[in-house]
Structure formats: structure tokens, C-alpha cells
XYZ file of C-alpha atoms in Angstrom:
598
model
C -42.541 53.921 -103.104
C -43.943 57.349 -105.043
C -43.291 56.957 -108.850
C -40.262 58.321 -110.311
C -40.416 62.008 -111.477
C -38.171 61.902 -114.774
C -38.062 65.674 -115.021
C -35.757 66.763 -118.121
C -39.007 67.194 -119.947
C -38.414 71.110 -120.904
C -35.736 73.194 -122.459
C -34.780 70.657 -124.901
C -35.195 73.865 -127.405
C -31.795 74.690 -126.269
C -30.389 71.392 -127.937
C -31.810 71.845 -131.248
C -28.317 72.563 -132.886
C -26.113 70.696 -130.271
C -23.445 68.216 -131.622
C -23.938 64.978 -129.946
C -21.373 61.947 -130.193
C -22.233 58.645 -128.588
C -19.126 56.973 -127.519
C -19.270 53.303 -127.162
C -16.527 50.408 -126.441
C -16.472 47.637 -124.070
C -15.078 47.515 -120.682
C -11.111 48.243 -120.980
C -11.582 49.864 -124.498
C -10.189 52.960 -123.256
C -12.782 55.215 -124.181
C -12.747 56.997 -120.901
C -9.208 58.011 -121.626
C -9.917 59.231 -125.104
C -13.175 61.073 -123.983
C -10.819 62.986 -121.651
C -8.515 63.746 -124.614
C -11.524 64.880 -126.673
C -12.632 67.107 -124.017
C -9.156 68.678 -123.863
C -8.873 69.584 -127.499
C -12.184 70.253 -128.559
C -13.948 71.507 -125.538
C -16.868 69.039 -125.693
C -18.733 68.043 -122.566
C -18.278 64.359 -121.179
C -21.206 62.942 -119.857
C -21.254 59.456 -118.459
C -24.861 58.085 -117.439
C -22.974 56.023 -114.602
C -21.405 59.186 -113.172
C -24.996 61.217 -113.538
C -26.532 58.457 -111.615
C -23.863 58.053 -108.874
C -24.194 62.192 -108.601
C -27.766 62.049 -108.327
C -27.746 59.102 -105.540
C -25.124 61.164 -103.593
C -27.280 64.454 -103.991
C -29.939 63.275 -101.676
C -32.707 64.549 -104.008
C -36.080 62.789 -103.888
C -35.007 61.425 -107.414
C -31.685 60.113 -105.806
C -33.237 58.482 -103.130
C -35.907 56.476 -105.526
C -32.448 55.391 -107.708
C -31.084 54.289 -104.523
C -34.111 51.990 -103.691
C -33.957 50.922 -107.262
C -30.367 49.745 -107.432
C -30.487 48.419 -103.906
C -33.110 45.766 -105.278
C -30.786 45.276 -108.440
C -33.504 46.508 -110.558
C -32.461 48.470 -114.043
C -33.121 52.200 -113.811
C -35.828 53.078 -116.147
C -34.962 54.451 -119.497
C -37.437 57.669 -118.813
C -35.140 58.508 -115.990
C -31.740 57.887 -117.659
C -33.022 60.024 -120.682
C -34.413 62.779 -118.205
C -31.233 63.077 -116.360
C -29.047 63.256 -119.731
C -31.593 66.009 -120.818
C -31.272 67.974 -117.638
C -27.111 67.696 -117.764
C -27.045 68.619 -121.465
C -29.528 71.716 -121.151
C -27.669 73.013 -118.280
C -24.416 73.253 -120.497
C -26.090 73.991 -123.598
C -25.010 77.643 -123.738
C -21.270 76.987 -122.849
C -20.450 73.439 -124.430
C -19.318 72.965 -128.060
C -20.725 69.635 -127.984
C -21.695 66.644 -125.891
C -19.852 63.119 -125.411
C -22.403 60.691 -124.306
C -19.846 58.060 -122.848
C -20.776 54.225 -123.001
C -24.303 55.049 -124.585
C -26.577 53.984 -125.953
C -26.052 50.730 -124.229
C -28.780 49.084 -126.239
C -30.804 50.139 -129.291
C -34.014 51.651 -127.607
C -31.784 54.162 -125.815
C -30.511 55.263 -128.981
C -33.672 55.528 -130.719
C -35.454 57.380 -128.104
C -32.489 59.785 -127.547
C -32.534 60.803 -131.092
C -36.531 60.958 -131.227
C -36.721 62.895 -127.766
C -33.623 64.982 -127.347
C -31.343 65.614 -130.749
C -30.140 63.400 -133.473
C -26.343 62.207 -132.753
C -23.813 63.512 -135.309
C -22.204 60.040 -135.152
C -21.260 57.073 -133.281
C -17.387 56.693 -131.829
C -16.752 52.885 -131.634
C -13.370 52.113 -129.918
C -12.544 48.592 -131.696
C -10.646 46.334 -129.152
C -10.296 42.622 -129.081
C -11.719 40.820 -125.887
C -8.164 39.539 -125.247
C -6.862 42.937 -125.100
C -9.774 44.213 -122.982
C -9.191 41.459 -120.666
C -5.593 41.892 -120.464
C -6.098 45.485 -119.482
C -8.744 45.018 -116.910
C -6.604 42.198 -115.122
C -3.577 44.896 -115.165
C -5.671 47.330 -113.423
C -7.126 44.795 -111.089
C -3.942 44.754 -109.433
C -4.371 48.369 -108.071
C -8.139 49.136 -108.588
C -9.638 46.726 -105.837
C -12.745 46.434 -107.993
C -14.401 43.342 -107.375
C -15.592 43.019 -110.861
C -11.873 43.057 -112.489
C -11.603 39.142 -112.286
C -11.267 37.011 -115.088
C -14.737 35.152 -114.791
C -16.887 38.611 -114.539
C -14.715 40.047 -117.191
C -15.917 37.398 -119.433
C -19.469 37.701 -118.553
C -19.184 41.436 -118.914
C -17.664 41.350 -122.261
C -20.462 38.658 -123.394
C -23.303 41.260 -122.335
C -21.482 44.273 -123.981
C -21.410 42.282 -127.387
C -24.857 41.124 -127.217
C -26.613 44.602 -126.502
C -24.111 46.762 -128.176
C -24.038 45.126 -131.878
C -27.632 45.821 -132.702
C -26.602 49.359 -131.558
C -23.666 49.525 -134.054
C -25.618 47.918 -136.913
C -28.543 50.329 -136.767
C -26.412 53.583 -136.988
C -24.168 51.620 -139.510
C -26.948 51.918 -141.853
C -27.379 55.555 -141.253
C -23.423 55.942 -142.033
C -23.004 57.178 -138.515
C -20.666 54.924 -136.944
C -16.585 55.632 -137.060
C -14.749 52.899 -136.091
C -11.830 53.540 -134.166
C -8.940 50.721 -134.000
C -8.077 50.855 -130.354
C -5.493 48.111 -129.845
C -2.326 50.512 -129.949
C -1.072 53.465 -127.421
C -3.171 56.047 -126.338
C -1.741 59.046 -128.507
C -1.864 56.681 -131.530
C -5.402 55.836 -130.884
C -6.286 59.495 -130.349
C -4.534 60.311 -133.863
C -7.386 58.296 -135.354
C -9.985 59.917 -133.341
C -8.651 63.622 -134.040
C -8.907 62.490 -137.891
C -12.637 62.023 -137.339
C -13.450 65.048 -135.196
C -11.403 67.270 -137.475
C -13.689 66.056 -140.353
C -16.790 65.792 -138.721
C -17.141 67.368 -135.569
C -15.731 70.947 -135.553
C -17.634 73.836 -137.342
C -17.239 74.278 -140.960
C -15.101 71.360 -141.148
C -17.759 68.584 -141.625
C -17.053 68.601 -145.639
C -13.270 69.534 -145.502
C -12.619 65.772 -146.261
C -14.443 66.364 -149.698
C -12.393 69.485 -150.804
C -10.175 67.749 -153.550
C -12.749 64.895 -154.438
C -14.201 64.551 -158.063
C -17.841 65.076 -158.038
C -20.159 64.697 -161.118
C -23.708 66.004 -161.087
C -25.540 63.346 -163.407
C -28.877 64.497 -165.085
C -31.133 63.203 -167.788
C -34.706 62.732 -168.317
C -36.663 59.314 -167.510
C -35.370 56.629 -170.000
C -32.378 58.603 -170.888
C -30.219 55.654 -169.585
C -28.038 57.461 -167.152
C -28.310 54.709 -164.486
C -26.890 52.133 -166.720
C -24.131 54.513 -167.654
C -23.538 55.250 -163.975
C -22.963 51.385 -163.458
C -20.542 51.529 -166.065
C -18.491 54.399 -164.932
C -18.515 52.889 -161.187
C -17.115 49.645 -162.696
C -14.524 51.174 -165.060
C -13.259 54.142 -162.670
C -14.353 53.305 -159.012
C -16.566 55.996 -158.595
C -19.268 55.893 -155.769
C -22.756 55.885 -157.066
C -25.233 57.897 -155.030
C -28.710 58.382 -155.759
C -30.970 60.715 -153.650
C -33.717 58.382 -154.083
C -31.896 55.175 -152.917
C -30.788 57.436 -150.024
C -34.330 58.367 -149.136
C -35.692 54.826 -149.204
C -32.638 53.291 -147.203
C -33.342 56.079 -144.414
C -37.005 55.181 -144.340
C -36.066 51.720 -144.085
C -33.665 52.108 -141.295
C -36.398 53.242 -138.887
C -34.461 56.250 -137.724
C -35.993 59.445 -136.397
C -35.472 61.182 -139.719
C -36.832 58.069 -141.745
C -40.044 58.410 -139.727
C -40.120 62.166 -140.542
C -39.535 61.141 -144.137
C -42.328 58.476 -144.060
C -44.907 61.254 -142.881
C -43.801 63.860 -145.418
C -43.980 61.190 -148.210
C -47.274 59.814 -147.042
C -48.547 63.422 -147.379
C -47.545 63.964 -150.768
C -45.405 66.472 -149.730
C -41.583 67.175 -150.996
C -39.012 66.228 -148.694
C -37.195 69.180 -147.721
C -33.985 70.631 -149.302
C -31.840 70.649 -146.128
C -32.840 67.052 -145.452
C -31.597 65.621 -148.893
C -28.418 67.841 -148.525
C -27.720 66.663 -145.272
C -28.042 62.605 -146.479
C -25.783 63.431 -149.510
C -23.275 65.029 -147.052
C -23.559 62.042 -144.744
C -23.061 59.347 -147.265
C -20.224 61.371 -148.906
C -18.194 61.939 -145.983
C -18.473 58.309 -144.699
C -16.990 57.069 -148.029
C -14.484 59.911 -148.783
C -11.518 57.965 -147.662
C -11.985 55.026 -149.990
C -13.894 56.497 -152.921
C -12.166 57.927 -156.147
C -15.223 60.306 -156.891
C -19.057 60.490 -156.572
C -21.571 60.452 -159.303
C -24.814 62.182 -157.935
C -27.547 60.623 -159.738
C -30.446 62.658 -161.169
C -29.236 65.592 -159.081
C -29.637 68.597 -159.132
C -33.481 68.354 -160.088
C -33.946 71.988 -159.631
C -31.370 75.071 -159.476
C -31.512 76.075 -155.722
C -30.252 72.607 -155.140
C -27.322 72.856 -157.153
C -26.414 76.102 -155.966
C -26.962 75.115 -152.092
C -24.592 71.756 -152.750
C -21.811 73.728 -154.169
C -22.036 76.197 -151.374
C -22.522 73.923 -148.377
C -20.726 70.559 -149.716
C -18.206 70.894 -152.365
C -18.090 72.209 -155.938
C -19.050 69.841 -158.706
C -16.227 69.182 -161.249
C -18.586 68.457 -164.210
C -22.340 68.007 -165.137
C -22.863 64.737 -167.080
C -25.996 65.525 -169.285
C -27.529 62.867 -171.096
C -29.364 64.191 -173.923
C -32.088 62.288 -175.520
C -35.196 63.436 -177.300
C -38.717 63.080 -175.748
C -39.671 60.526 -178.400
C -36.837 58.475 -177.726
C -37.372 58.387 -173.714
C -41.046 57.916 -174.413
C -40.461 54.857 -176.693
C -37.714 53.182 -173.919
C -40.327 53.808 -171.160
C -42.880 52.028 -172.889
C -40.983 49.262 -174.056
C -39.907 48.874 -170.481
C -43.863 49.160 -169.429
C -44.035 45.657 -171.026
C -42.098 44.116 -168.133
C -41.747 46.750 -165.698
C -45.051 46.812 -163.906
C -44.466 50.077 -163.097
C -47.607 52.510 -162.978
C -45.991 55.389 -164.031
C -44.846 53.799 -167.291
C -47.690 54.723 -169.521
C -48.086 57.385 -172.162
C -49.912 60.041 -170.470
C -47.867 59.973 -167.249
C -44.693 59.811 -169.209
C -45.745 63.023 -171.010
C -46.430 64.761 -167.836
C -42.766 63.613 -166.256
C -40.871 64.911 -169.371
C -42.700 68.154 -169.090
C -41.829 68.338 -165.331
C -38.049 67.214 -166.180
C -37.613 69.898 -168.685
C -39.221 72.840 -166.581
C -37.180 72.032 -163.297
C -33.754 70.991 -165.180
C -33.115 73.366 -167.857
C -32.299 76.169 -165.596
C -30.007 73.738 -164.117
C -28.221 73.174 -167.093
C -28.240 76.765 -167.990
C -26.537 77.425 -164.862
C -23.888 75.320 -164.887
C -23.352 75.889 -168.508
C -22.313 79.485 -167.747
C -19.600 77.838 -165.450
C -18.264 75.937 -168.055
C -19.121 72.423 -166.228
C -21.789 70.750 -168.697
C -20.597 67.840 -170.755
C -23.509 66.855 -172.808
C -23.638 63.305 -173.792
C -25.732 62.309 -176.999
C -27.412 59.230 -175.506
C -29.470 58.005 -178.775
C -27.155 55.204 -179.672
C -26.254 52.187 -178.051
C -25.227 51.741 -174.397
C -21.568 51.046 -175.562
C -21.744 53.871 -178.052
C -22.817 56.439 -175.452
C -20.278 55.127 -172.942
C -17.359 55.921 -175.386
C -18.535 59.589 -175.189
C -18.656 59.125 -171.518
C -14.994 57.746 -171.615
C -13.757 60.886 -173.802
C -15.071 63.281 -171.189
C -12.994 61.262 -168.495
C -10.049 61.102 -170.656
C -10.363 64.978 -171.053
C -10.432 65.447 -167.425
C -7.400 63.168 -166.768
C -9.203 60.638 -164.394
C -7.537 57.488 -164.754
C -9.601 54.208 -165.281
C -9.498 51.737 -162.429
C -6.416 49.371 -162.986
C -8.631 46.524 -162.244
C -11.490 47.445 -164.578
C -10.460 44.611 -167.230
C -9.948 41.980 -164.634
C -11.927 38.761 -164.919
C -13.047 37.574 -161.680
C -14.895 34.269 -160.999
C -16.347 33.853 -157.683
C -16.195 29.968 -156.367
C -18.506 29.116 -153.801
C -19.179 25.753 -152.395
C -19.779 24.280 -148.461
C -16.943 23.224 -146.298
C -15.501 19.881 -147.842
C -16.945 20.546 -151.241
C -13.584 20.292 -152.781
C -13.438 23.797 -154.152
C -9.702 24.400 -153.030
C -8.560 21.252 -155.138
C -10.737 22.346 -157.920
C -9.015 25.969 -158.033
C -5.686 24.441 -157.883
C -6.318 22.461 -160.956
C -7.776 25.450 -162.635
C -4.655 27.379 -161.689
C -2.267 24.609 -162.944
C -4.225 24.211 -166.480
C -5.493 27.921 -167.206
C -3.129 30.026 -165.399
C -5.673 31.835 -163.110
C -4.539 33.710 -160.183
C -6.102 31.672 -156.992
C -7.090 34.240 -154.312
C -8.590 33.082 -150.862
C -9.998 35.346 -148.433
C -9.009 32.966 -145.486
C -5.192 32.610 -147.089
C -4.926 36.493 -147.335
C -5.970 36.858 -143.881
C -3.664 34.338 -142.465
C -0.803 35.540 -144.615
C -1.390 39.133 -143.289
C -1.548 37.684 -139.460
C 2.086 35.932 -140.208
C 3.288 39.134 -141.649
C 3.563 40.767 -138.278
C 2.319 44.196 -139.420
C 0.067 46.408 -137.326
C -2.810 45.285 -139.189
C -1.896 41.698 -138.914
C -1.610 41.734 -135.088
C -5.138 43.405 -135.170
C -6.351 40.716 -137.344
C -4.926 38.271 -135.041
C -6.618 39.408 -132.076
C -10.078 39.527 -134.014
C -9.632 35.901 -134.850
C -8.337 34.708 -131.588
C -11.338 35.984 -130.006
C -13.805 34.374 -132.877
C -15.127 37.739 -133.982
C -15.636 38.220 -137.961
C -12.951 40.354 -139.705
C -14.664 43.465 -140.900
C -15.880 43.478 -144.725
C -13.851 46.696 -145.252
C -10.863 44.761 -144.322
C -11.390 41.830 -146.446
C -12.046 44.002 -149.567
C -8.700 45.843 -148.900
C -6.844 42.618 -148.940
C -8.409 41.402 -151.974
C -7.808 44.658 -153.642
C -4.331 44.755 -152.702
C -3.513 41.276 -153.773
C -5.401 41.762 -157.249
C -3.406 44.920 -157.987
C -0.041 43.184 -157.159
C -0.640 40.274 -159.498
C -2.043 42.234 -162.521
C 1.213 42.139 -164.174
C 1.031 38.462 -164.401
C -2.434 37.642 -164.371
C -5.751 39.542 -165.414
C -8.017 36.375 -164.509
C -8.750 35.676 -160.661
C -10.311 32.992 -158.963
C -11.890 34.591 -155.661
C -12.037 31.294 -153.533
C -14.740 31.051 -150.841
C -16.262 34.292 -151.556
C -18.699 35.979 -151.343
C -20.059 34.127 -148.349
C -23.058 36.375 -148.159
C -24.958 38.751 -150.418
C -23.521 42.059 -149.192
C -19.799 40.784 -149.484
C -20.639 40.193 -153.472
C -22.303 43.412 -153.878
C -19.649 45.406 -152.155
C -17.044 43.796 -154.085
C -18.471 44.382 -157.255
C -19.265 48.148 -156.281
C -15.819 48.976 -155.031
C -13.419 46.665 -157.255
C -15.093 45.027 -160.219
C -17.831 43.218 -161.593
C -17.646 39.350 -161.431
C -17.638 37.469 -164.801
C -18.919 34.184 -163.270
C -19.798 32.298 -160.328
C -18.606 28.777 -160.005
C -20.679 26.942 -157.573
C -19.412 23.315 -156.247
C -22.992 21.297 -155.406
C -22.384 18.779 -152.981
C -25.029 17.307 -150.594
C -24.570 17.729 -147.005
C -23.941 13.936 -146.194
C -21.131 14.028 -148.614
C -19.472 17.088 -147.044
C -19.540 15.552 -143.619
C -18.247 12.409 -144.593
C -15.220 14.207 -146.427
C -14.643 16.393 -143.334
C -14.855 13.709 -140.742
C -12.302 11.865 -142.748
C -9.860 14.693 -142.951
C -10.389 15.200 -139.299
C -8.626 12.137 -138.671
C -5.223 13.546 -139.680
C -6.091 17.387 -140.069
C -6.043 18.060 -136.048
C -8.526 20.916 -136.870
C -10.826 21.423 -133.841
C -13.968 22.244 -136.141
C -13.630 18.802 -137.800
C -16.133 17.133 -135.741
C -19.600 16.226 -136.275
C -21.435 18.802 -134.319
C -19.483 21.749 -135.505
C -19.804 20.514 -139.044
C -23.458 20.384 -139.016
C -23.447 24.084 -137.630
C -20.901 25.084 -140.353
C -23.115 23.654 -143.251
C -26.277 25.452 -141.882
C -24.455 28.638 -141.740
C -23.154 27.861 -145.117
C -26.792 27.165 -146.518
C -28.322 30.381 -144.751
C -25.729 32.749 -146.064
C -24.945 31.485 -149.350
C -28.500 30.594 -150.992
C -29.201 33.992 -151.591
C -25.968 34.707 -153.204
C -26.640 31.938 -155.596
C -30.081 33.273 -156.363
C -28.832 36.718 -156.882
C -26.344 35.649 -159.511
C -28.505 33.323 -161.128
C -30.777 35.962 -161.885
C -28.285 37.381 -164.096
C -27.196 33.935 -165.716
C -23.755 34.064 -164.003
C -24.130 30.913 -161.990
C -22.497 27.489 -163.280
C -23.275 24.586 -160.741
C -20.720 21.572 -160.666
C -21.944 18.395 -159.398
C -19.000 17.692 -157.102
C -19.891 14.368 -155.699
C -17.649 12.254 -157.750
C -13.630 11.865 -157.715
C -11.494 14.864 -158.279
C -10.827 14.103 -162.054
C -14.413 13.450 -162.618
C -15.465 16.833 -161.150
C -12.503 18.567 -163.027
C -13.889 17.552 -166.487
C -17.105 19.202 -165.605
C -14.850 22.284 -164.584
C -13.042 22.135 -168.005
C -16.320 22.434 -169.952
C -17.192 25.673 -168.090
C -13.483 26.996 -168.389
C -13.319 26.002 -172.127
C -16.715 27.863 -172.715
C -15.547 31.147 -171.991
C -13.316 33.723 -173.468
C -10.701 34.817 -170.957
């Protein structure tokens, strides 16, 4: 058989500015129905790779005949061919379409990477999130009339497993680029489309991509190297709940993601060239839009570095409310950087380089400050004193602007970690009894929400029934709500069994409040296993058996050790040897509790 002729290798210039949305969801997720509604309301062109393949086969073309042979043998259609067909279909519609919905695509990570590299980057990924149980019920109901041979319980189970195995890496990849828009799709068609419209109204319609940022508090933060602005940003985040964005961090994350944009950035930086302003703006915009719904405001750190950046940002994204200017003498900044050099190991922390960096900062930033000064937006912070003295000035600025402190900013939080059978639940109860702390367990909060019968509870029940992990966003939301509800009676919280992994801890501290301490109940695997097997005699829990316990312990160690290492570096971890009796262990806990000022 002759080699397949992919075609589609020309004409992609017509797609340079095309809006592309990848649409993913399992069989029975309802994505096809939603795509039809998007087409009707927003004028997008709906492309399904399955439909394109069937049309090509039916056309009788040479490529169609070759595809027929491939599919008869049960082989996979080459990725080059699928890409070529998508390109051909998109180029044909480029002048008349408002955008493209690529349905059920990418099915695997390589498809997404190749598409963005060879065709055009996707604006976002629309992911329809539905439990396996709901998808199975929908497909079995469809089977009553569809006549499809694959609409049976055994085949559905295999299809769902395949979907999860190949699609999760796709979602993870695009999540790192802030491109995933998750749509809860358990409810009615119209309710689901209501969520879809929010995404498209904010992101897909021309001119509306930053509409969600219109009334957001945006602070530009400027200051020379060694001005201490990073330290102050961290304190603002903790006290006011703002989102801290550094263009440098965003660039590094993009490079690390391996995306097409990341590869282009790597090439630019390896040449020593400046990253284009358009790219920096696009990355800031993406990050802000992704967090707009949950953020109280944004600190844009070390930005704008030059006047055009500031003017373009305010024109194309949203006006800044204030520019915080951390003003420090060159002498002080030099002293701070040279002191940091003793431990930093940074090659640029030397007197000659510092002098050049300071000159560059003044030359490029003074025009920025002058411009925003004329607009009445600059608040200068005299940043020569101690961290707390400087932060008092910052607080005065926020007070004058009527920006409220986060209600949880003064809360004391103790993360309590320990493996299954470590006895941490028992010890938390004793801490509550003696010290009056509020004990919050993410597991208990999830179960309480499920039992509440709310829409969120029903969705959580579906997720937990199929054995999937509840999203971190939901867990954080439940914890925040519970803490706010208890603030009138307690400002001290034990967060039990949390964080299970490092990302949980970082997100909690960035979005709620910094933890005070980490209480780690250190028990051998042998002891935990014996305790759980003993409990298994009366608990009725299906996971209290030796094989499952072994897996649970391995998971605990793999996930939690990085958490302990992270907080140990901050001198926040207190390890409690928890091998003995309940009272003996609590005697050690009391030593820890009594050593703190709560």
C-alpha cells in the first residue's frame, strides 16, 4: 500500500489568529450536545476528528481508501494524518468561522503538543467533568435506542478507563499553562451550558477576554534589587488575600512546561534576547483571567519595568489601581545584596554587577514612576527600616483605599500530619478538649457536604463513589468556609491530615493563611499496620486489610515526606513519637502546645 499522503501542509498562515478551543470529556459527558449549543450561540465551527475520518473514508479519495485499510486492520490512524485533516478542515473555514471547537481532542498529550506547534496554540481546553457513574448511566440509557454495540456495561467500563488513562496527562499539561476550564457537567443541559457561557463570555469573544478583570484591584509593585518588595508582597498576600504574580516566575513556569510558547522562550533566552512584550502581556493576562473568580486582587511584582509595558497593560488588560514604589537608597540596596551574597551563591550579587543593575533599574523605571505619578497612582513606601515598619506603611495605603484585611489573616493554623493509624485523630480530640482549638478534617468536611444533599454535595458523592480525588480547589473552599464560620469562637485551627502533598500546603498558605506549625505524628509502619488490622476486626472498613494498608502507607510516605522536608526547612515541624499509649503521646503533645503563645 502506498504511504499515506498527509496533505494539509500549506495554508496554516490563514490560521495564525484563529481561536481554537480543545473540548475533552469522557463518553457520555455530553460534550457533543454542548458543542452544538456553542456553535449556535457563538458561531464557532465544530470539528470532530471521528467525523472527519468517517467523511474522508466515505469520500472515496485516495486518503480515504488508505484510511479504510488501516481501520480494517484495527491499526491506529497516524497522528500526521489526523493533524493534516484538521488543518485542511480549518483552513477551508478560516475566513468564515469565528473560531474552532476541536471535539474529543487531544486524546493524548502528543496530539496536543503537535497541534499547538504545527497549527496554532489553543486558547483554552474545555473539560466536561462528569463522574463515571453518571456517564455509565447515560450510555446505558442511550443503549435502549442507539443500537450501538459498545453501549454495554463491560465495554463502557473499558472505555472510561482508557479515557482517564490517556486524558489525565493532557489535562495536567494544559493546567500548568492555566488553560483548562473545568465545567461541572452532572446537571441539566441548560445548567451546564450556563457554565459554558461564563467561560466563553470571559475568554472567547473578541474584546471580552479581560472583562472579568474590569473591577479587580491591580497593584503594580516596583522597587530596585534589594528593595525588599518580594518580602512585602508575601505579607500582603497573607494579610489581604491578593494573588502575587511575578513575570519572572511565569516565564520560568512556561519554560518548564515544555509548551510551544515555552520552547520559543527558551530559544529567546538562550540567545540573550529580550522576551517580546506581547508574550509577557499574554502570560500575565492568562494567569489573571484564570484566577479572577477567586482572587481579591493582583500584585504584579517588578512590573512594569519600562513605560511601554505599563501603558500597554492598562490599555489591553485593565487599569492598575495603584503603583507601590518601594524606595530605598542605592547604598542600602547594595549593602543588602552584598549581605545576601554571603549565602545566596548568586553570581550577580557582587559590587560591580550590583552597580550596573541599579543603573539599569533607575534608567528604565524612573520614567514609569513619573508617568503613574502624573496619574495620581503612585504610593511611595520608604523602605529603609525593618520589615514590620515598612509593612505598616503598606497597611496604611490599603486602609486609605478601603481594602479590607482577610478575615483569616490573624488565624493560627497547625497542620496535623501522620500516616493511617498514627493516632492523630485521637490526639486532635484531646487538644480540642484541653486547649479549645477548632478541629477541621478535610475528610469530615467532605463527608458532611455529601450528607448535606446540596448540589455540591451530590457532585462530591459521585466523585468519591468512583474513587476519584476531589479537586484541591473544592477542598480549599470547604476549609476556608469552615474556618470563616468558626472565627467568632476560635482563631486557632487544627487542620487534620493536611496537607497530604506539598502543593496542598503551598496553595493553602497562598490563598488562606500561613500555617504556624506542623505537628507530625511519627509512627513505624509496623505499628500503624497492627493498629489498623486491630481496628479492622470491628470497623467494617474495606480498606482495613493488610494489602490495602501496605499501599496506603506507601502512598502516605511518597506524598508526605516532601511536605515534612519543606516545613522542616522553615523550622515549623514538631515530630511526636507516637508509638506508646494515648496519654504518653499526649504528654509530648502538651509540651509542644505549652511552648507556644496561642
